[in-house]
C-alpha cells in the first residue's frame, strides 16, 4: 500500500500528523498494554498503601439498589491481588466480551469474503449507488447498527473499508466513517435500542432519591436521539470527505486488494442471484418467526423483540448464519467451493487471520480486568463528580460541563452502564434539585459517553479496529487510529453540545412526555 502526498489544511493536518507520529512511536500494541498492566499494578499498590478512597451514592448494577458506598483502592501487588492475577488470567481472556463476538461472526463474514459473495455484493452496490451518497450512507448505517448493540463494530467497520476500495477511495477513510457512526454515534438512533431501557432503569433508581414515584422510560430520549442521528450523519460525512480522506491522500492497492467494479461476470450474476434469494428466504423466515406474540425470539416476560429478547441476545450467531449460508450457496454456484472440504478449509482460514487479534486481546483483557479490580476508575469518577458538583454553575453551561466530564470519564471506564451506575446517583439528584429532569441529565451523559469512544484505547473494540486498519496500512498503530478519529470526536462533541443547548433554549421535549425541566 502506498499513499500519495497528504494535502489539505496544513496547520490542522500537522497537528494530526504530530499526534500520529507520537502515538506510533509507542511500542507494539501488545507491548503497550503489557506496560499499562504493569503501571496499574504499581499505581494500585501506591494508592492502596496510602488508603486512597472515595465515598458516594452508588447503584448496584444487578439489583439497582442505591446505597452509600466507600470505594477504596485495591492493591494488585498484595497477596489477594497476586492470587487474583494468577487465578483470573484465563477467565479474563475467555470472558472478554468482544473476543467471542468477533470470532463467531468472522466465521460467517470470512466465508462471505473468501467465497467472493461480499466482493460481488460490493460490485453491485457500486454499479447502482451514486458515489455522492456512499459516505452518509455508511455513517447512517453505523448509527443504526447500534439498535443491535455491538454488531456494527465487527460487521460494518471492515465492510466500510472494502466499500471505499470498491469506489477507488482510501479504505482507511471508509473504516473511519463506519467507526464514527458505530462508536461516535453510539447513543443516537431512529429507533429505541437495547441501551435505552438499561440506562433508564438506572436513572429511575437515582431519581428516587428525590422523588420516590419518578420513572424514566426507555423512550424518554427518543426525540433528541432522532435529531442526533441526523447531526451525526452530517458531521461524520463532512469530516470524512473534507478532513480525513484528504489527509490520508490517495490509495494504491495491491493487486490482491483491487476490486474490479466495471461489470459482473455471467457466473457471478448467477451465483449472486442464488445467494441473495437464499438470504431473502432466511430473513423472511426470521421475520415470520418473530411475529407471533409467543415467538421464542421474544422476551418471554415482556414480549419485547429488543430488551432482553433471544433475538438480540442471539443476534451474533444469527448474523453469522445469515452470512455463512448465502456465502456457501454463492461459492457452490460460482465454483469456488467444490465440496464440504473446501468450506471447512475456508472456516479454518477465517480463524487463522485472527491470530494477531487474539494475541492482542489476551493482554488487553488483562489490563481491563486489573483496572476494574483496582477500583481506580471508580475513585477517579467519584472525585471528579464531587468537583463538578461544587462548581456552582447552572443552566446550559452546566450541562455542557457535564458532557465534557462524562467524555473524560469515558476515557477511563468503557462500559456505558458501568459509568452511569457511578454518575447517575450523583448528578441526577443534584440536577433535580436545580430543576432539571433526569431525562435531560441522561441525554447529556449519553453525549459525553459517545464522543470519546473513538479515541480511547480502553474501549473494548479499539484493539480490533487497530487490527482492521493494519490490513490496509501495516505501519499503522494506535497513534494512526487516534489521529484519524480525533476530528470526529471533537466535532461530534462540539456539534452535539450545541444541539443540546439549542434544544434547551427552545424548550423542546426530549421524548414522548419527557420535559427538560421538572
XYZ file of C-alpha atoms in Angstrom:
518
model
C 0.000 0.000 0.000
C 1.265 3.429 -0.955
C -0.318 6.774 -0.259
C 0.202 9.896 -2.303
C 1.445 13.031 -0.513
C -1.038 14.347 2.020
C -2.817 17.587 1.285
C -5.459 19.754 2.901
C -5.357 22.272 5.730
C -1.629 22.373 6.600
C -1.786 23.556 10.206
C -4.543 21.191 11.357
C -3.019 18.297 9.454
C 0.368 18.987 11.040
C -1.258 18.687 14.458
C -2.846 15.366 13.499
C 0.412 14.188 11.949
C 2.176 15.033 15.209
C -0.361 13.021 17.195
C 0.031 10.123 14.769
C 3.821 10.306 14.947
C 3.842 10.377 18.747
C 1.270 7.605 19.014
C 3.075 5.353 16.568
C 6.364 5.843 18.406
C 4.755 3.885 21.194
C 5.587 0.165 21.405
C 3.587 -2.501 19.596
C 0.008 -2.527 20.974
C 0.639 -5.881 22.683
C 3.713 -4.467 24.431
C 1.881 -1.228 25.228
C -0.981 -2.984 27.007
C 1.510 -5.162 28.874
C 3.256 -1.966 30.072
C -0.104 -0.496 31.096
C -0.789 -3.640 33.114
C 2.473 -3.080 34.978
C 1.585 0.597 35.555
C -1.784 -0.373 37.053
C -0.032 -2.837 39.367
C 2.308 -0.158 40.712
C -0.316 2.608 40.944
C -2.807 0.324 42.683
C -0.176 -0.619 45.282
C 0.713 3.045 45.859
C -2.928 4.169 46.208
C -3.823 1.235 48.446
C -0.779 1.878 50.646
C -1.919 5.452 51.284
C -5.552 4.426 51.696
C -6.918 6.486 48.788
C -10.698 6.145 48.580
C -13.910 7.923 47.570
C -17.413 7.885 49.056
C -20.644 8.360 47.166
C -24.134 7.102 46.454
C -23.737 4.185 44.037
C -26.224 1.901 42.316
C -25.731 -1.848 42.323
C -25.778 -2.711 38.603
C -27.547 -6.028 39.294
C -30.150 -5.120 41.913
C -30.399 -1.383 41.022
C -30.479 -0.659 44.758
C -28.975 2.679 45.808
C -26.592 2.746 48.766
C -23.824 4.979 50.045
C -20.559 3.203 49.440
C -16.928 3.923 50.166
C -14.686 2.715 47.372
C -11.092 2.055 48.416
C -8.270 1.302 46.023
C -7.306 -2.377 45.966
C -3.657 -3.323 45.503
C -2.840 -5.868 42.839
C 0.532 -6.466 44.488
C -0.986 -7.707 47.739
C -1.421 -11.395 48.488
C -5.047 -11.331 47.322
C -4.142 -9.269 44.286
C -1.435 -11.672 43.151
C -3.787 -14.617 43.679
C -6.374 -12.761 41.583
C -3.852 -12.200 38.779
C -2.911 -15.880 38.677
C -6.393 -17.343 39.010
C -8.260 -14.925 36.750
C -5.879 -14.703 33.798
C -7.579 -17.380 31.694
C -11.052 -16.214 32.681
C -10.219 -12.604 31.842
C -9.248 -13.737 28.363
C -12.145 -16.089 27.659
C -14.741 -13.745 29.199
C -13.567 -10.685 27.258
C -16.852 -9.829 25.539
C -15.589 -8.785 22.080
C -13.484 -11.937 21.653
C -16.332 -14.398 21.227
C -18.422 -11.928 19.243
C -15.630 -11.243 16.755
C -14.617 -14.882 16.283
C -18.176 -16.177 15.831
C -19.242 -13.536 13.335
C -15.965 -13.864 11.428
C -16.887 -17.486 10.688
C -19.695 -16.122 8.545
C -18.147 -12.883 7.288
C -14.920 -14.676 6.378
C -16.871 -17.050 4.166
C -18.643 -14.100 2.549
C -15.250 -12.646 1.679
C -13.488 -15.887 0.773
C -16.275 -17.193 -1.472
C -16.446 -13.932 -3.411
C -20.005 -13.181 -2.275
C -19.078 -9.980 -0.478
C -16.971 -8.822 -3.416
C -19.885 -9.399 -5.792
C -22.262 -7.513 -3.485
C -19.880 -4.559 -3.375
C -19.545 -4.575 -7.147
C -23.317 -4.494 -7.450
C -23.552 -1.708 -4.879
C -21.039 0.386 -6.806
C -22.965 -0.101 -10.029
C -26.295 1.088 -8.605
C -25.344 3.555 -5.832
C -24.289 7.165 -6.581
C -20.796 7.923 -5.320
C -22.031 11.055 -3.525
C -24.189 9.153 -1.028
C -21.709 6.443 -0.017
C -20.216 8.349 2.923
C -23.516 9.461 4.541
C -24.998 6.033 3.895
C -22.076 4.361 5.681
C -22.222 6.705 8.681
C -26.007 6.304 8.880
C -25.794 2.502 8.806
C -23.183 2.713 11.567
C -25.514 4.745 13.779
C -28.478 2.464 13.077
C -26.435 -0.674 13.805
C -26.422 0.321 17.472
C -30.001 -0.906 17.875
C -28.373 -4.347 17.811
C -25.692 -3.367 20.358
C -22.161 -4.246 19.158
C -22.867 -5.764 15.746
C -21.642 -2.714 13.829
C -18.132 -2.999 15.273
C -17.448 -6.450 13.896
C -19.602 -6.275 10.786
C -19.887 -2.792 9.326
C -16.426 -1.357 10.001
C -14.433 -3.844 7.862
C -17.132 -3.693 5.170
C -16.830 0.113 5.170
C -13.153 -0.164 4.264
C -13.869 -2.606 1.447
C -16.722 -0.451 0.165
C -14.437 2.558 -0.173
C -11.895 0.466 -2.079
C -14.671 -0.519 -4.455
C -15.196 3.165 -5.212
C -11.490 3.795 -5.661
C -11.309 5.636 -2.340
C -8.992 5.180 0.626
C -10.098 2.179 2.734
C -8.975 3.873 5.958
C -11.494 6.648 5.252
C -14.256 4.044 4.876
C -13.152 2.346 8.083
C -13.138 5.712 9.860
C -16.594 6.700 8.566
C -18.118 3.418 9.727
C -16.294 3.593 13.071
C -17.536 7.164 13.558
C -21.145 6.114 13.038
C -20.974 2.931 15.091
C -18.984 4.232 18.050
C -19.143 8.030 17.978
C -22.868 7.906 17.322
C -23.414 5.102 19.821
C -26.287 6.811 21.637
C -28.031 8.185 18.536
C -30.654 6.195 16.645
C -34.005 6.487 14.921
C -35.231 3.553 16.997
C -35.247 2.690 20.693
C -32.312 0.370 21.189
C -31.058 -2.075 23.797
C -29.164 0.667 25.686
C -32.268 2.791 26.371
C -34.030 0.516 28.893
C -30.722 -0.195 30.623
C -29.886 3.477 31.208
C -33.473 4.469 32.031
C -33.643 1.834 34.771
C -30.531 3.239 36.434
C -31.858 6.796 36.024
C -35.168 5.855 37.643
C -33.429 4.444 40.691
C -31.263 7.548 41.049
C -34.314 9.829 40.684
C -35.982 8.061 43.614
C -33.526 9.816 45.934
C -35.567 12.992 45.327
C -38.935 11.683 44.109
C -39.755 8.041 45.007
C -42.525 7.964 42.395
C -40.479 9.247 39.454
C -39.996 6.963 36.427
C -37.686 7.385 33.446
C -38.936 5.411 30.447
C -36.888 3.863 27.637
C -38.471 6.270 25.126
C -37.719 9.443 27.116
C -34.697 10.448 24.990
C -36.198 9.329 21.664
C -36.913 12.706 20.025
C -33.482 14.060 20.841
C -31.762 10.895 19.599
C -33.635 11.087 16.280
C -32.298 14.619 15.768
C -28.879 13.410 16.942
C -28.848 10.751 14.223
C -29.181 13.396 11.529
C -26.484 15.511 13.210
C -24.000 12.622 13.424
C -24.576 11.674 9.773
C -23.969 15.256 8.589
C -20.875 15.851 10.745
C -19.476 12.381 10.106
C -19.852 12.753 6.347
C -18.268 16.216 6.247
C -15.323 15.146 8.404
C -14.729 12.039 6.264
C -14.868 13.832 2.918
C -13.166 17.113 3.837
C -10.718 16.311 6.650
C -9.925 12.610 6.988
C -9.727 11.438 3.384
C -7.777 14.458 2.054
C -5.254 13.973 4.857
C -4.876 10.279 4.014
C -4.085 11.067 0.386
C -4.525 8.611 -2.483
C -4.550 4.853 -2.090
C -2.821 2.458 -4.462
C -3.924 -1.013 -3.513
C -2.039 -4.218 -4.066
C -3.359 -6.291 -6.916
C -4.897 -8.703 -4.396
C -6.818 -5.834 -2.791
C -8.150 -4.448 -6.059
C -11.859 -4.789 -6.742
C -12.889 -4.574 -10.373
C -16.277 -2.893 -10.480
C -16.913 -2.388 -14.184
C -19.218 -5.394 -14.513
C -20.136 -8.774 -13.104
C -19.277 -11.955 -14.972
C -22.244 -14.137 -16.021
C -21.288 -16.794 -13.464
C -21.064 -14.126 -10.748
C -24.513 -12.822 -11.691
C -25.972 -16.322 -11.440
C -24.238 -17.050 -8.123
C -25.204 -13.647 -6.683
C -28.862 -14.185 -7.562
C -28.896 -17.614 -5.903
C -27.146 -16.306 -2.780
C -29.442 -13.277 -2.482
C -32.526 -15.456 -2.800
C -31.126 -17.647 -0.022
C -30.528 -14.585 2.144
C -34.025 -13.269 1.440
C -35.578 -16.610 2.374
C -33.653 -16.653 5.663
C -34.696 -13.082 6.525
C -38.354 -13.787 5.700
C -38.218 -16.892 7.884
C -36.775 -14.915 10.821
C -39.350 -12.139 10.436
C -42.192 -14.664 10.280
C -40.816 -16.477 13.324
C -40.627 -13.196 15.295
C -44.193 -12.019 14.579
C -46.216 -14.294 16.907
C -46.538 -12.996 20.473
C -45.498 -16.442 21.696
C -42.384 -16.448 19.487
C -39.273 -17.932 21.064
C -37.410 -14.891 19.705
C -39.326 -12.568 22.051
C -38.706 -11.779 25.698
C -40.840 -14.413 27.489
C -41.900 -11.918 30.181
C -42.485 -8.673 28.253
C -42.925 -9.896 24.686
C -40.315 -7.385 23.502
C -38.152 -8.107 20.478
C -35.404 -5.815 21.802
C -34.982 -5.629 25.573
C -33.844 -8.988 26.954
C -35.055 -10.938 23.915
C -33.410 -14.081 22.500
C -33.401 -12.288 19.132
C -30.989 -9.623 20.389
C -29.060 -11.936 22.718
C -28.618 -14.447 19.892
C -28.075 -11.907 17.130
C -24.375 -12.687 16.633
C -24.835 -16.384 15.728
C -27.903 -15.475 13.665
C -25.870 -12.934 11.693
C -23.069 -15.447 11.265
C -25.583 -17.852 9.709
C -27.057 -15.099 7.542
C -23.595 -14.590 6.067
C -22.476 -18.216 6.070
C -25.369 -19.935 4.271
C -25.699 -17.489 1.334
C -21.894 -17.497 1.021
C -21.855 -21.283 0.709
C -24.571 -21.083 -1.951
C -22.600 -18.401 -3.810
C -19.374 -20.391 -3.576
C -21.010 -23.570 -4.890
C -22.721 -21.871 -7.835
C -19.624 -19.802 -8.687
C -17.400 -22.898 -8.493
C -15.274 -21.609 -5.598
C -16.378 -24.422 -3.274
C -16.256 -27.861 -4.865
C -17.315 -29.711 -1.730
C -17.556 -29.667 2.034
C -13.764 -29.871 2.432
C -13.380 -26.521 0.677
C -15.927 -24.985 3.051
C -14.146 -26.395 6.097
C -10.815 -25.103 4.797
C -12.414 -21.687 4.405
C -13.568 -21.753 8.028
C -10.008 -22.602 9.084
C -8.663 -19.708 7.018
C -11.200 -17.381 8.648
C -9.768 -18.158 12.066
C -6.107 -18.159 11.015
C -6.236 -14.474 10.025
C -7.464 -13.595 13.530
C -4.243 -14.706 15.231
C -2.870 -11.195 15.770
C -6.192 -10.044 17.192
C -6.360 -12.971 19.622
C -2.837 -12.236 20.883
C -3.701 -8.567 21.384
C -6.957 -9.388 23.148
C -5.136 -11.505 25.721
C -3.127 -8.593 27.143
C -5.934 -6.076 26.576
C -8.301 -8.249 28.616
C -5.793 -8.434 31.480
C -5.359 -4.664 31.557
C -9.114 -4.028 31.597
C -9.601 -6.572 34.345
C -6.764 -5.193 36.508
C -8.037 -1.630 36.143
C -11.531 -2.669 37.230
C -10.238 -4.784 40.114
C -8.126 -1.915 41.480
C -11.222 0.411 41.513
C -9.048 3.266 40.220
C -11.604 4.257 37.566
C -14.468 4.396 40.070
C -12.463 6.530 42.506
C -11.493 8.998 39.788
C -15.113 9.247 38.612
C -16.479 9.921 42.118
C -13.804 12.514 42.900
C -14.419 14.276 39.583
C -18.169 14.279 40.177
C -17.667 15.930 43.558
C -15.582 18.660 41.938
C -18.230 19.382 39.296
C -20.975 19.306 41.913
C -19.331 22.092 43.906
C -18.681 24.330 40.878
C -21.838 26.411 41.461
C -22.576 26.674 37.707
C -26.127 26.256 36.327
C -28.063 26.471 33.046
C -26.908 25.130 29.646
C -23.290 25.757 30.641
C -23.684 23.262 33.469
C -24.902 20.611 31.025
C -22.020 21.322 28.666
C -19.551 20.918 31.540
C -21.243 17.649 32.472
C -20.914 16.471 28.866
C -17.190 17.261 28.970
C -16.833 15.497 32.304
C -18.636 12.379 31.044
C -16.415 12.353 27.952
C -13.298 12.422 30.149
C -14.606 9.638 32.383
C -15.276 7.633 29.227
C -11.549 7.631 28.540
C -11.096 5.608 31.749
C -14.222 3.439 32.005
C -15.501 1.863 28.802
C -18.880 0.442 29.769
C -21.764 2.923 29.356
C -23.874 1.249 32.041
C -20.959 0.935 34.480
C -20.219 4.662 34.254
C -23.888 5.552 34.630
C -24.242 3.474 37.796
C -21.477 5.665 39.241
C -22.543 9.062 37.895
C -26.358 8.847 37.960
C -26.731 8.791 41.767
C -24.592 11.941 41.972
C -25.823 14.062 39.093
C -29.480 13.151 38.691
C -30.441 14.180 42.285
C -28.188 17.253 42.095
C -29.727 18.428 38.822
C -33.254 17.586 40.040
C -32.738 19.957 42.958
C -31.776 22.623 40.400
C -34.995 21.883 38.473
C -33.603 19.757 35.621
C -35.282 16.470 34.717
C -33.441 13.135 34.948
C -34.110 12.708 31.224
C -32.049 15.819 30.469
C -29.197 14.643 32.663
C -29.288 11.252 30.951
C -29.118 12.865 27.499
C -26.098 14.962 28.487
C -24.378 11.856 29.823
C -25.057 9.915 26.613
C -23.479 12.655 24.509
C -20.255 12.646 26.527
C -20.232 8.862 26.700
C -20.357 8.517 22.898
C -17.979 11.165 21.595
C -14.711 9.902 23.093
C -15.343 6.225 22.294
C -13.388 6.906 19.118
C -10.107 7.864 20.787
C -9.838 5.760 23.946
C -7.807 2.523 23.815
C -9.910 1.351 26.785
C -12.952 0.982 24.520
C -13.309 -2.791 24.247
C -13.280 -2.904 20.430
C -10.427 -0.424 19.956
C -7.822 -3.162 19.627
C -9.911 -4.874 16.969
C -10.145 -1.659 14.922
C -6.335 -1.314 15.052
C -6.064 -4.835 13.607
C -8.550 -3.985 10.845
C -6.539 -0.847 9.995
C -3.273 -2.773 9.691
C -4.759 -4.793 6.848
C -4.579 -1.657 4.697
C -1.652 0.100 6.361
C 0.810 -2.304 8.035
C 2.624 0.643 9.609
C -0.465 1.991 11.358
C -0.840 1.782 15.107
C -2.710 3.337 17.991
C -1.427 6.794 17.017
C -2.739 6.397 13.464
C -6.214 5.466 14.623
C -6.417 8.182 17.294
C -5.213 10.910 14.920
C -7.675 9.740 12.261
C -10.638 9.671 14.640
C -9.816 12.811 16.679
C -11.564 15.227 14.257
C -14.760 13.164 14.520
C -14.541 13.109 18.310
C -14.004 16.857 18.678
C -16.635 17.901 16.143
C -19.196 15.400 17.438
C -18.616 16.789 20.933
C -18.986 20.401 19.783
C -21.937 19.821 17.455
C -23.849 17.614 19.873
C -23.325 20.094 22.727
C -24.616 22.941 20.548
C -27.660 20.838 19.652
C -28.433 20.224 23.336
C -28.036 23.916 24.197
C -30.369 24.856 21.335
C -32.828 22.173 22.468
C -32.825 23.623 25.980
C -33.249 27.222 24.763
C -36.198 26.179 22.586
C -37.729 24.140 25.412
C -38.335 21.082 23.217
C -39.363 17.718 24.753
C -36.668 15.053 24.807
C -39.131 12.251 24.162
C -42.831 11.413 24.471
C -43.881 13.248 27.630
C -40.271 13.854 28.681
C -39.697 17.518 29.536
C -36.425 19.336 30.123
C -37.473 20.722 33.495
C -39.333 19.264 36.449
